[in-house]
mmCIF file of C-alpha atoms in Angstrom:
data_model
loop_
_atom_site.group_PDB
_atom_site.id
_atom_site.type_symbol
_atom_site.label_atom_id
_atom_site.label_comp_id
_atom_site.label_asym_id
_atom_site.label_seq_id
_atom_site.Cartn_x
_atom_site.Cartn_y
_atom_site.Cartn_z
ATOM 1 C CA MET U 114 -78.322 -64.808 10.765
ATOM 2 C CA SER U 115 -80.282 -61.630 11.530
ATOM 3 C CA SER U 116 -77.826 -59.309 9.681
ATOM 4 C CA ASP U 117 -77.630 -58.972 6.161
ATOM 5 C CA ARG U 118 -73.947 -58.857 6.253
ATOM 6 C CA ARG U 119 -72.093 -62.200 6.036
ATOM 7 C CA ARG U 120 -69.857 -63.526 8.745
ATOM 8 C CA ALA U 121 -66.987 -65.775 8.255
ATOM 9 C CA LEU U 122 -64.831 -67.658 10.620
ATOM 10 C CA LEU U 123 -61.335 -67.368 9.812
ATOM 11 C CA ILE U 124 -58.390 -69.891 10.862
ATOM 12 C CA VAL U 125 -54.991 -69.257 9.712
ATOM 13 C CA ASN U 126 -51.602 -69.786 10.951
ATOM 14 C CA GLY U 127 -49.982 -66.464 11.024
ATOM 15 C CA LYS U 128 -46.819 -67.832 11.908
ATOM 16 C CA ALA U 129 -46.678 -69.991 8.700
ATOM 17 C CA ARG U 130 -44.379 -68.715 5.780
ATOM 18 C CA GLN U 131 -47.389 -67.157 3.792
ATOM 19 C CA GLY U 132 -49.441 -66.531 6.813
ATOM 20 C CA GLN U 133 -49.227 -62.847 7.128
ATOM 21 C CA ARG U 134 -49.697 -62.188 3.228
ATOM 22 C CA ALA U 135 -52.745 -64.456 3.651
ATOM 23 C CA LEU U 136 -54.153 -62.398 6.337
ATOM 24 C CA ASP U 137 -53.580 -59.271 4.516
ATOM 25 C CA ASP U 138 -55.379 -60.467 1.257
ATOM 26 C CA ILE U 139 -58.422 -62.276 2.754
ATOM 27 C CA ARG U 140 -58.928 -59.111 5.041
ATOM 28 C CA GLU U 141 -58.667 -56.754 2.182
ATOM 29 C CA GLU U 142 -61.114 -58.807 -0.097
ATOM 30 C CA ALA U 143 -63.506 -59.543 2.783
ATOM 31 C CA ALA U 144 -63.767 -55.677 3.194
ATOM 32 C CA LYS U 145 -64.620 -55.398 -0.379
ATOM 33 C CA ALA U 146 -67.288 -57.809 -0.188
ATOM 34 C CA GLY U 147 -68.996 -57.055 3.010
ATOM 35 C CA VAL U 148 -67.858 -60.028 4.929
ATOM 36 C CA THR U 149 -67.179 -59.793 8.353
ATOM 37 C CA LEU U 150 -64.083 -61.962 9.792
ATOM 38 C CA ILE U 151 -63.937 -63.395 13.119
ATOM 39 C CA ARG U 152 -60.563 -64.807 13.583
ATOM 40 C CA ALA U 153 -59.901 -68.059 15.677
ATOM 41 C CA GLU U 154 -56.426 -69.063 17.040
ATOM 42 C CA CYS U 155 -55.889 -72.666 16.648
ATOM 43 C CA ARG U 156 -52.776 -73.848 18.125
ATOM 44 C CA GLU U 157 -53.531 -77.700 18.076
ATOM 45 C CA ARG U 158 -54.940 -79.845 15.344
ATOM 46 C CA GLU U 159 -57.700 -80.676 17.755
ATOM 47 C CA ASP U 160 -58.521 -76.863 18.408
ATOM 48 C CA ILE U 161 -59.788 -76.473 14.414
ATOM 49 C CA ALA U 162 -63.010 -78.614 14.711
ATOM 50 C CA GLU U 163 -63.493 -77.163 18.165
ATOM 51 C CA ALA U 164 -63.720 -73.850 16.987
ATOM 52 C CA ILE U 165 -65.874 -74.458 14.124
ATOM 53 C CA ARG U 166 -68.336 -76.128 16.435
ATOM 54 C CA ASP U 167 -68.098 -73.352 19.289
ATOM 55 C CA HIS U 168 -68.903 -70.525 16.073
ATOM 56 C CA ALA U 169 -71.378 -72.741 14.293
ATOM 57 C CA ASP U 170 -74.587 -70.589 15.341
ATOM 58 C CA SER U 171 -72.814 -67.015 14.710
ATOM 59 C CA VAL U 172 -71.222 -67.457 11.428
ATOM 60 C CA ASP U 173 -72.227 -68.442 7.854
ATOM 61 C CA MET U 174 -69.065 -69.980 6.548
ATOM 62 C CA VAL U 175 -65.609 -71.165 7.388
ATOM 63 C CA ILE U 176 -62.373 -69.725 5.783
ATOM 64 C CA ILE U 177 -59.129 -72.099 6.497
ATOM 65 C CA GLY U 178 -55.668 -70.769 5.353
ATOM 66 C CA GLY U 179 -53.335 -74.066 5.644
ATOM 67 C CA GLY U 180 -52.540 -77.438 3.613
ATOM 68 C CA ASP U 181 -54.068 -80.590 3.340
ATOM 69 C CA GLY U 182 -53.733 -81.784 6.961
ATOM 70 C CA THR U 183 -55.300 -78.621 8.203
ATOM 71 C CA LEU U 184 -58.509 -79.046 6.216
ATOM 72 C CA ASN U 185 -58.585 -82.675 6.955
ATOM 73 C CA ALA U 186 -58.643 -81.785 10.800
ATOM 74 C CA ALA U 187 -61.771 -79.632 9.757
ATOM 75 C CA ALA U 188 -63.719 -82.194 7.848
ATOM 76 C CA PRO U 189 -65.652 -83.820 10.743
ATOM 77 C CA ALA U 190 -66.752 -80.369 11.857
ATOM 78 C CA LEU U 191 -67.587 -78.857 8.535
ATOM 79 C CA ALA U 192 -69.894 -82.166 8.129
ATOM 80 C CA ASP U 193 -71.530 -81.885 11.381
ATOM 81 C CA THR U 194 -72.524 -78.137 11.164
ATOM 82 C CA GLY U 195 -73.151 -77.768 7.326
ATOM 83 C CA LEU U 196 -71.060 -74.521 7.151
ATOM 84 C CA PRO U 197 -69.459 -74.131 3.843
ATOM 85 C CA LEU U 198 -65.472 -74.117 3.619
ATOM 86 C CA ALA U 199 -63.459 -71.478 1.416
ATOM 87 C CA ILE U 200 -59.903 -72.435 1.296
ATOM 88 C CA LEU U 201 -56.668 -70.181 1.222
ATOM 89 C CA PRO U 202 -54.166 -72.812 0.008
ATOM 90 C CA MET U 203 -51.027 -72.261 2.042
ATOM 91 C CA GLY U 204 -49.617 -76.044 2.122
ATOM 92 C CA THR U 205 -46.983 -77.810 0.310
ATOM 93 C CA ALA U 206 -49.136 -80.037 -1.954
ATOM 94 C CA ASN U 207 -52.574 -78.380 -1.373
ATOM 95 C CA ASP U 208 -54.317 -81.369 -3.238
ATOM 96 C CA LEU U 209 -57.622 -80.625 -2.340
ATOM 97 C CA ALA U 210 -57.382 -77.148 -3.805
ATOM 98 C CA ARG U 211 -56.116 -78.333 -7.026
ATOM 99 C CA THR U 212 -58.838 -80.850 -6.967
ATOM 100 C CA LEU U 213 -61.710 -78.019 -6.631
ATOM 101 C CA GLY U 214 -59.896 -75.720 -9.092
ATOM 102 C CA ILE U 215 -59.173 -73.029 -6.330
ATOM 103 C CA PRO U 216 -56.235 -70.894 -7.420
ATOM 104 C CA LEU U 217 -53.331 -71.498 -5.412
ATOM 105 C CA ASP U 218 -52.216 -67.755 -5.897
ATOM 106 C CA LEU U 219 -53.551 -66.239 -2.399
ATOM 107 C CA ARG U 220 -54.996 -63.268 -3.624
ATOM 108 C CA GLU U 221 -57.194 -65.059 -6.221
ATOM 109 C CA ALA U 222 -58.050 -67.741 -3.579
ATOM 110 C CA ALA U 223 -59.245 -64.932 -1.160
ATOM 111 C CA LYS U 224 -61.253 -63.409 -4.032
ATOM 112 C CA LEU U 225 -63.178 -66.594 -4.717
ATOM 113 C CA ALA U 226 -63.561 -67.463 -0.781
ATOM 114 C CA VAL U 227 -65.690 -64.331 -0.177
ATOM 115 C CA SER U 228 -67.660 -64.099 -3.455
ATOM 116 C CA GLY U 229 -67.684 -67.809 -5.046
ATOM 117 C CA PRO U 230 -70.452 -70.223 -5.578
ATOM 118 C CA VAL U 231 -71.149 -73.042 -3.147
ATOM 119 C CA ARG U 232 -70.923 -76.785 -4.060
ATOM 120 C CA ARG U 233 -71.217 -80.037 -2.267
ATOM 121 C CA ILE U 234 -68.537 -82.709 -2.580
ATOM 122 C CA ASP U 235 -68.247 -86.008 -1.044
ATOM 123 C CA LEU U 236 -66.252 -87.031 1.980
ATOM 124 C CA GLY U 237 -64.331 -90.570 2.474
ATOM 125 C CA GLU U 238 -64.125 -92.231 5.955
ATOM 126 C CA VAL U 239 -62.045 -95.099 7.172
ATOM 127 C CA ASN U 240 -62.969 -96.644 10.685
ATOM 128 C CA GLY U 241 -64.554 -93.256 11.371
ATOM 129 C CA VAL U 242 -61.671 -90.994 10.393
ATOM 130 C CA ALA U 243 -62.946 -88.702 7.743
ATOM 131 C CA PHE U 244 -60.614 -87.871 4.714
ATOM 132 C CA PHE U 245 -60.840 -85.605 1.492
ATOM 133 C CA ASN U 246 -58.362 -86.782 -0.780
ATOM 134 C CA VAL U 247 -57.171 -90.513 -0.252
ATOM 135 C CA ALA U 248 -56.327 -92.845 2.643
ATOM 136 C CA SER U 249 -53.652 -95.312 1.889
ATOM 137 C CA ILE U 250 -51.664 -98.405 3.333
ATOM 138 C CA GLY U 251 -47.968 -99.418 2.654
ATOM 139 C CA LEU U 252 -45.455 -96.927 0.838
ATOM 140 C CA SER U 253 -47.560 -93.614 1.790
ATOM 141 C CA VAL U 254 -47.053 -94.337 5.216
ATOM 142 C CA GLU U 255 -43.452 -94.488 5.073
ATOM 143 C CA LEU U 256 -43.562 -91.459 2.737
ATOM 144 C CA ALA U 257 -45.400 -89.552 5.475
ATOM 145 C CA ARG U 258 -42.544 -90.364 8.091
ATOM 146 C CA GLU U 259 -39.717 -89.730 5.221
ATOM 147 C CA LEU U 260 -41.166 -86.276 4.048
ATOM 148 C CA THR U 261 -39.959 -83.931 6.874
ATOM 149 C CA ARG U 262 -41.026 -80.520 7.400
ATOM 150 C CA GLU U 263 -37.179 -79.556 6.299
ATOM 151 C CA MET U 264 -37.566 -81.410 3.006
ATOM 152 C CA LYS U 265 -41.013 -79.778 2.210
ATOM 153 C CA ARG U 266 -39.296 -76.370 3.135
ATOM 154 C CA ARG U 267 -36.070 -77.163 0.703
ATOM 155 C CA TRP U 268 -37.862 -79.052 -2.229
ATOM 156 C CA GLY U 269 -41.581 -78.017 -1.755
ATOM 157 C CA VAL U 270 -44.082 -80.193 -3.718
ATOM 158 C CA PHE U 271 -40.614 -82.117 -5.385
ATOM 159 C CA GLY U 272 -40.198 -83.355 -2.009
ATOM 160 C CA TYR U 273 -43.025 -86.097 -2.369
ATOM 161 C CA ALA U 274 -41.318 -87.358 -5.462
ATOM 162 C CA VAL U 275 -37.755 -87.200 -3.583
ATOM 163 C CA ALA U 276 -39.055 -89.122 -0.605
ATOM 164 C CA ALA U 277 -40.974 -91.523 -2.611
ATOM 165 C CA PHE U 278 -38.086 -92.545 -4.645
ATOM 166 C CA ARG U 279 -36.176 -93.000 -1.463
ATOM 167 C CA VAL U 280 -38.903 -95.136 0.166
ATOM 168 C CA ALA U 281 -39.559 -97.273 -2.892
ATOM 169 C CA ARG U 282 -36.288 -98.386 -2.978
ATOM 170 C CA ARG U 283 -36.451 -100.102 0.427
ATOM 171 C CA MET U 284 -40.394 -100.901 0.617
ATOM 172 C CA ALA U 285 -41.286 -104.713 0.837
ATOM 173 C CA PRO U 286 -44.433 -105.881 -0.593
ATOM 174 C CA PHE U 287 -47.336 -107.194 2.034
ATOM 175 C CA ARG U 288 -50.564 -109.417 1.424
ATOM 176 C CA ALA U 289 -54.006 -107.888 1.673
ATOM 177 C CA GLU U 290 -57.392 -108.916 1.319
ATOM 178 C CA ILE U 291 -59.672 -105.973 -0.471
ATOM 179 C CA ARG U 292 -63.643 -106.782 -0.260
ATOM 180 C CA ILE U 293 -65.556 -104.299 -2.676
ATOM 181 C CA ASN U 294 -68.911 -104.642 -4.662
ATOM 182 C CA GLY U 295 -69.455 -108.244 -2.884
ATOM 183 C CA ALA U 296 -66.045 -109.678 -4.382
ATOM 184 C CA ARG U 297 -62.906 -110.613 -2.567
ATOM 185 C CA HIS U 298 -59.578 -109.671 -4.293
ATOM 186 C CA ARG U 299 -56.301 -111.056 -2.664
ATOM 187 C CA VAL U 300 -53.228 -108.908 -3.380
ATOM 188 C CA LYS U 301 -49.845 -108.491 -2.856
ATOM 189 C CA SER U 302 -48.897 -104.741 -2.898
ATOM 190 C CA VAL U 303 -46.407 -102.223 -2.132
ATOM 191 C CA GLN U 304 -49.342 -99.601 -1.804
ATOM 192 C CA ILE U 305 -53.020 -99.686 -1.566
ATOM 193 C CA GLY U 306 -54.844 -96.426 -2.050
ATOM 194 C CA VAL U 307 -58.670 -95.583 -1.584
ATOM 195 C CA GLY U 308 -59.464 -92.046 -3.113
ATOM 196 C CA ASN U 309 -62.169 -89.828 -2.633
ATOM 197 C CA GLY U 310 -61.207 -86.876 -4.320
ATOM 198 C CA ARG U 311 -58.941 -86.469 -7.744
ATOM 199 C CA HIS U 312 -55.391 -85.443 -6.458
ATOM 200 C CA TYR U 313 -53.162 -86.546 -3.573
ATOM 201 C CA GLY U 314 -49.450 -86.829 -2.645
ATOM 202 C CA GLY U 315 -48.220 -83.690 -3.951
ATOM 203 C CA GLY U 316 -50.362 -83.826 -7.436
ATOM 204 C CA MET U 317 -50.654 -87.547 -8.174
ATOM 205 C CA THR U 318 -54.173 -88.609 -9.499
ATOM 206 C CA VAL U 319 -56.231 -90.939 -8.271
ATOM 207 C CA GLN U 320 -57.970 -92.197 -11.184
ATOM 208 C CA GLU U 321 -58.127 -90.333 -14.455
ATOM 209 C CA ASN U 322 -61.693 -89.768 -14.128
ATOM 210 C CA ALA U 323 -62.053 -89.430 -10.387
ATOM 211 C CA ALA U 324 -64.048 -86.487 -8.932
ATOM 212 C CA PRO U 325 -64.610 -85.380 -5.432
ATOM 213 C CA ASP U 326 -68.440 -85.530 -5.918
ATOM 214 C CA ASP U 327 -69.173 -88.595 -8.109
ATOM 215 C CA GLY U 328 -70.402 -90.707 -4.888
ATOM 216 C CA GLN U 329 -67.801 -93.341 -5.405
ATOM 217 C CA LEU U 330 -64.425 -94.537 -3.897
ATOM 218 C CA ASP U 331 -61.537 -95.286 -6.441
ATOM 219 C CA VAL U 332 -59.164 -97.941 -4.996
ATOM 220 C CA TYR U 333 -56.051 -99.215 -6.324
ATOM 221 C CA SER U 334 -53.223 -101.837 -5.509
ATOM 222 C CA ILE U 335 -49.754 -101.600 -6.638
ATOM 223 C CA ASP U 336 -47.480 -104.701 -6.862
ATOM 224 C CA LEU U 337 -44.171 -103.885 -8.335
ATOM 225 C CA ARG U 338 -41.452 -106.362 -8.813
ATOM 226 C CA GLY U 339 -38.655 -103.928 -7.620
ATOM 227 C CA TRP U 340 -38.117 -100.235 -6.964
ATOM 228 C CA TRP U 341 -36.923 -99.633 -10.795
ATOM 229 C CA GLU U 342 -40.319 -99.911 -11.943
ATOM 230 C CA TRP U 343 -41.325 -97.005 -9.840
ATOM 231 C CA PRO U 344 -39.412 -94.377 -12.309
ATOM 232 C CA LEU U 345 -41.625 -95.938 -15.010
ATOM 233 C CA LEU U 346 -44.966 -95.834 -13.460
ATOM 234 C CA TYR U 347 -44.693 -92.526 -12.000
ATOM 235 C CA PRO U 348 -45.768 -90.485 -15.076
ATOM 236 C CA ASP U 349 -48.904 -92.303 -15.217
ATOM 237 C CA PHE U 350 -49.538 -91.861 -11.749
ATOM 238 C CA ARG U 351 -49.566 -88.013 -12.414
ATOM 239 C CA ARG U 352 -51.948 -88.614 -14.865
ATOM 240 C CA GLY U 353 -54.331 -91.301 -13.100
ATOM 241 C CA ARG U 354 -53.649 -93.739 -15.899
ATOM 242 C CA HIS U 355 -51.673 -96.281 -13.556
ATOM 243 C CA GLY U 356 -54.451 -98.648 -14.063
ATOM 244 C CA HIS U 357 -53.562 -99.383 -17.423
ATOM 245 C CA TRP U 358 -50.519 -101.286 -15.845
ATOM 246 C CA LYS U 359 -50.990 -105.034 -15.431
ATOM 247 C CA ASN U 360 -49.393 -105.002 -12.184
ATOM 248 C CA VAL U 361 -51.743 -102.171 -11.048
ATOM 249 C CA HIS U 362 -55.273 -103.422 -10.059
ATOM 250 C CA ALA U 363 -58.298 -100.884 -9.973
ATOM 251 C CA TRP U 364 -61.859 -100.999 -8.700
ATOM 252 C CA TYR U 365 -64.421 -98.546 -7.264
ATOM 253 C CA GLY U 366 -67.468 -98.647 -5.108
ATOM 254 C CA GLN U 367 -69.106 -97.020 -2.218
ATOM 255 C CA GLU U 368 -67.863 -99.446 0.608
ATOM 256 C CA VAL U 369 -64.444 -101.244 1.030
ATOM 257 C CA GLU U 370 -62.790 -103.361 3.480
ATOM 258 C CA ILE U 371 -59.083 -104.187 3.714
ATOM 259 C CA THR U 372 -57.598 -106.811 5.922
ATOM 260 C CA THR U 373 -53.980 -107.581 6.436
ATOM 261 C CA ARG U 374 -52.190 -110.449 8.029
ATOM 262 C CA HIS U 375 -50.483 -108.107 10.482
ATOM 263 C CA ARG U 376 -51.569 -104.732 11.941
ATOM 264 C CA ARG U 377 -50.821 -101.794 9.272
ATOM 265 C CA PRO U 378 -51.123 -98.383 9.468
ATOM 266 C CA VAL U 379 -53.235 -95.971 7.313
ATOM 267 C CA ASN U 380 -52.497 -92.588 6.364
ATOM 268 C CA THR U 381 -55.489 -90.229 5.706
ATOM 269 C CA ASP U 382 -54.456 -86.903 3.858
ATOM 270 C CA GLY U 383 -51.054 -86.954 4.824
ATOM 271 C CA ASP U 384 -51.362 -88.103 8.641
ATOM 272 C CA ILE U 385 -51.109 -91.633 10.216
ATOM 273 C CA THR U 386 -54.643 -91.931 11.894
ATOM 274 C CA THR U 387 -55.853 -95.684 12.171
ATOM 275 C CA HIS U 388 -54.798 -99.124 11.475
ATOM 276 C CA THR U 389 -56.193 -102.449 9.495
ATOM 277 C CA PRO U 390 -58.519 -103.834 9.394
ATOM 278 C CA ALA U 391 -59.803 -100.761 7.565
ATOM 279 C CA ARG U 392 -63.538 -100.386 6.974
ATOM 280 C CA PHE U 393 -64.319 -97.507 4.229
ATOM 281 C CA ARG U 394 -67.272 -95.799 2.993
ATOM 282 C CA VAL U 395 -68.222 -92.373 1.233
ATOM 283 C CA ARG U 396 -70.437 -89.758 2.309
ATOM 284 C CA PRO U 397 -71.908 -88.314 -0.785
ATOM 285 C CA GLY U 398 -72.237 -84.447 -0.565
ATOM 286 C CA ALA U 399 -71.324 -84.427 2.807
ATOM 287 C CA VAL U 400 -69.357 -81.104 2.876
ATOM 288 C CA ALA U 401 -70.219 -77.726 1.234
ATOM 289 C CA VAL U 402 -67.458 -75.801 -0.240
ATOM 290 C CA ILE U 403 -66.746 -72.435 -1.998
ATOM 291 C CA ALA U 404 -65.121 -73.464 -5.374
ATOM 292 C CA PRO U 405 -65.509 -72.911 -8.975
ATOM 293 C CA PRO U 406 -68.476 -75.371 -10.501
ATOM 294 C CA ARG U 407 -67.126 -78.823 -11.516
#
């Protein structure tokens, strides 16, 4: 850029519950930091990546106010353009913000957005679809269908647990083959997760040592004998210690392939975007983010 004054592309849903407050906070903090904001109206998910690419040569960074689904929609364009991402957490779960240590308070997040350091994080990919947090097969797909907007509005982040218990009661196991690190593992599972970040599903932890910049994918498969085991397992999922259970299998690697007898949908960061057979890979350091140091 020719000017010393930084320019930021701002994408915020002004109609969202916290939309107007987020706009007020980021405008005030940007003025203090000498950052010029260029607002882009994005009515559809597809508009987000298009707006980033359209402004790639005229801005220095992208500030997005939204939840994990909104950030997921921006991921491919952020990787392609190299523009740093700053997050105003406005979703129900805000798992990527939690993973990166970004304040959930909008005013504090706005301060960080215009003055924080830049670090690089990995990006997961399944069948060409990018994800920040986790991609999964099984229970989480039904969870995405069960977790309505009204449930999120009523229960907030606790809606994830409510929906999970409902889904677990009717979830039937499926058979799959997981290929990773040159080995094949045949499993009977109710949920297979492939994590790139640390948190997902409203604060669940992929693995206790998982990090968004470790160059690895963390994989787990859950084989529950019945729905009654889920409440026992749930606390360890919150802490990422589920791998210690004998009916949870865990691996890690840079490339993973999952096949199932019947075609099954895959959930990426809360949205159903592709199907098995699923080929996963990690793209180390693919995205720049404005966040506290690791």
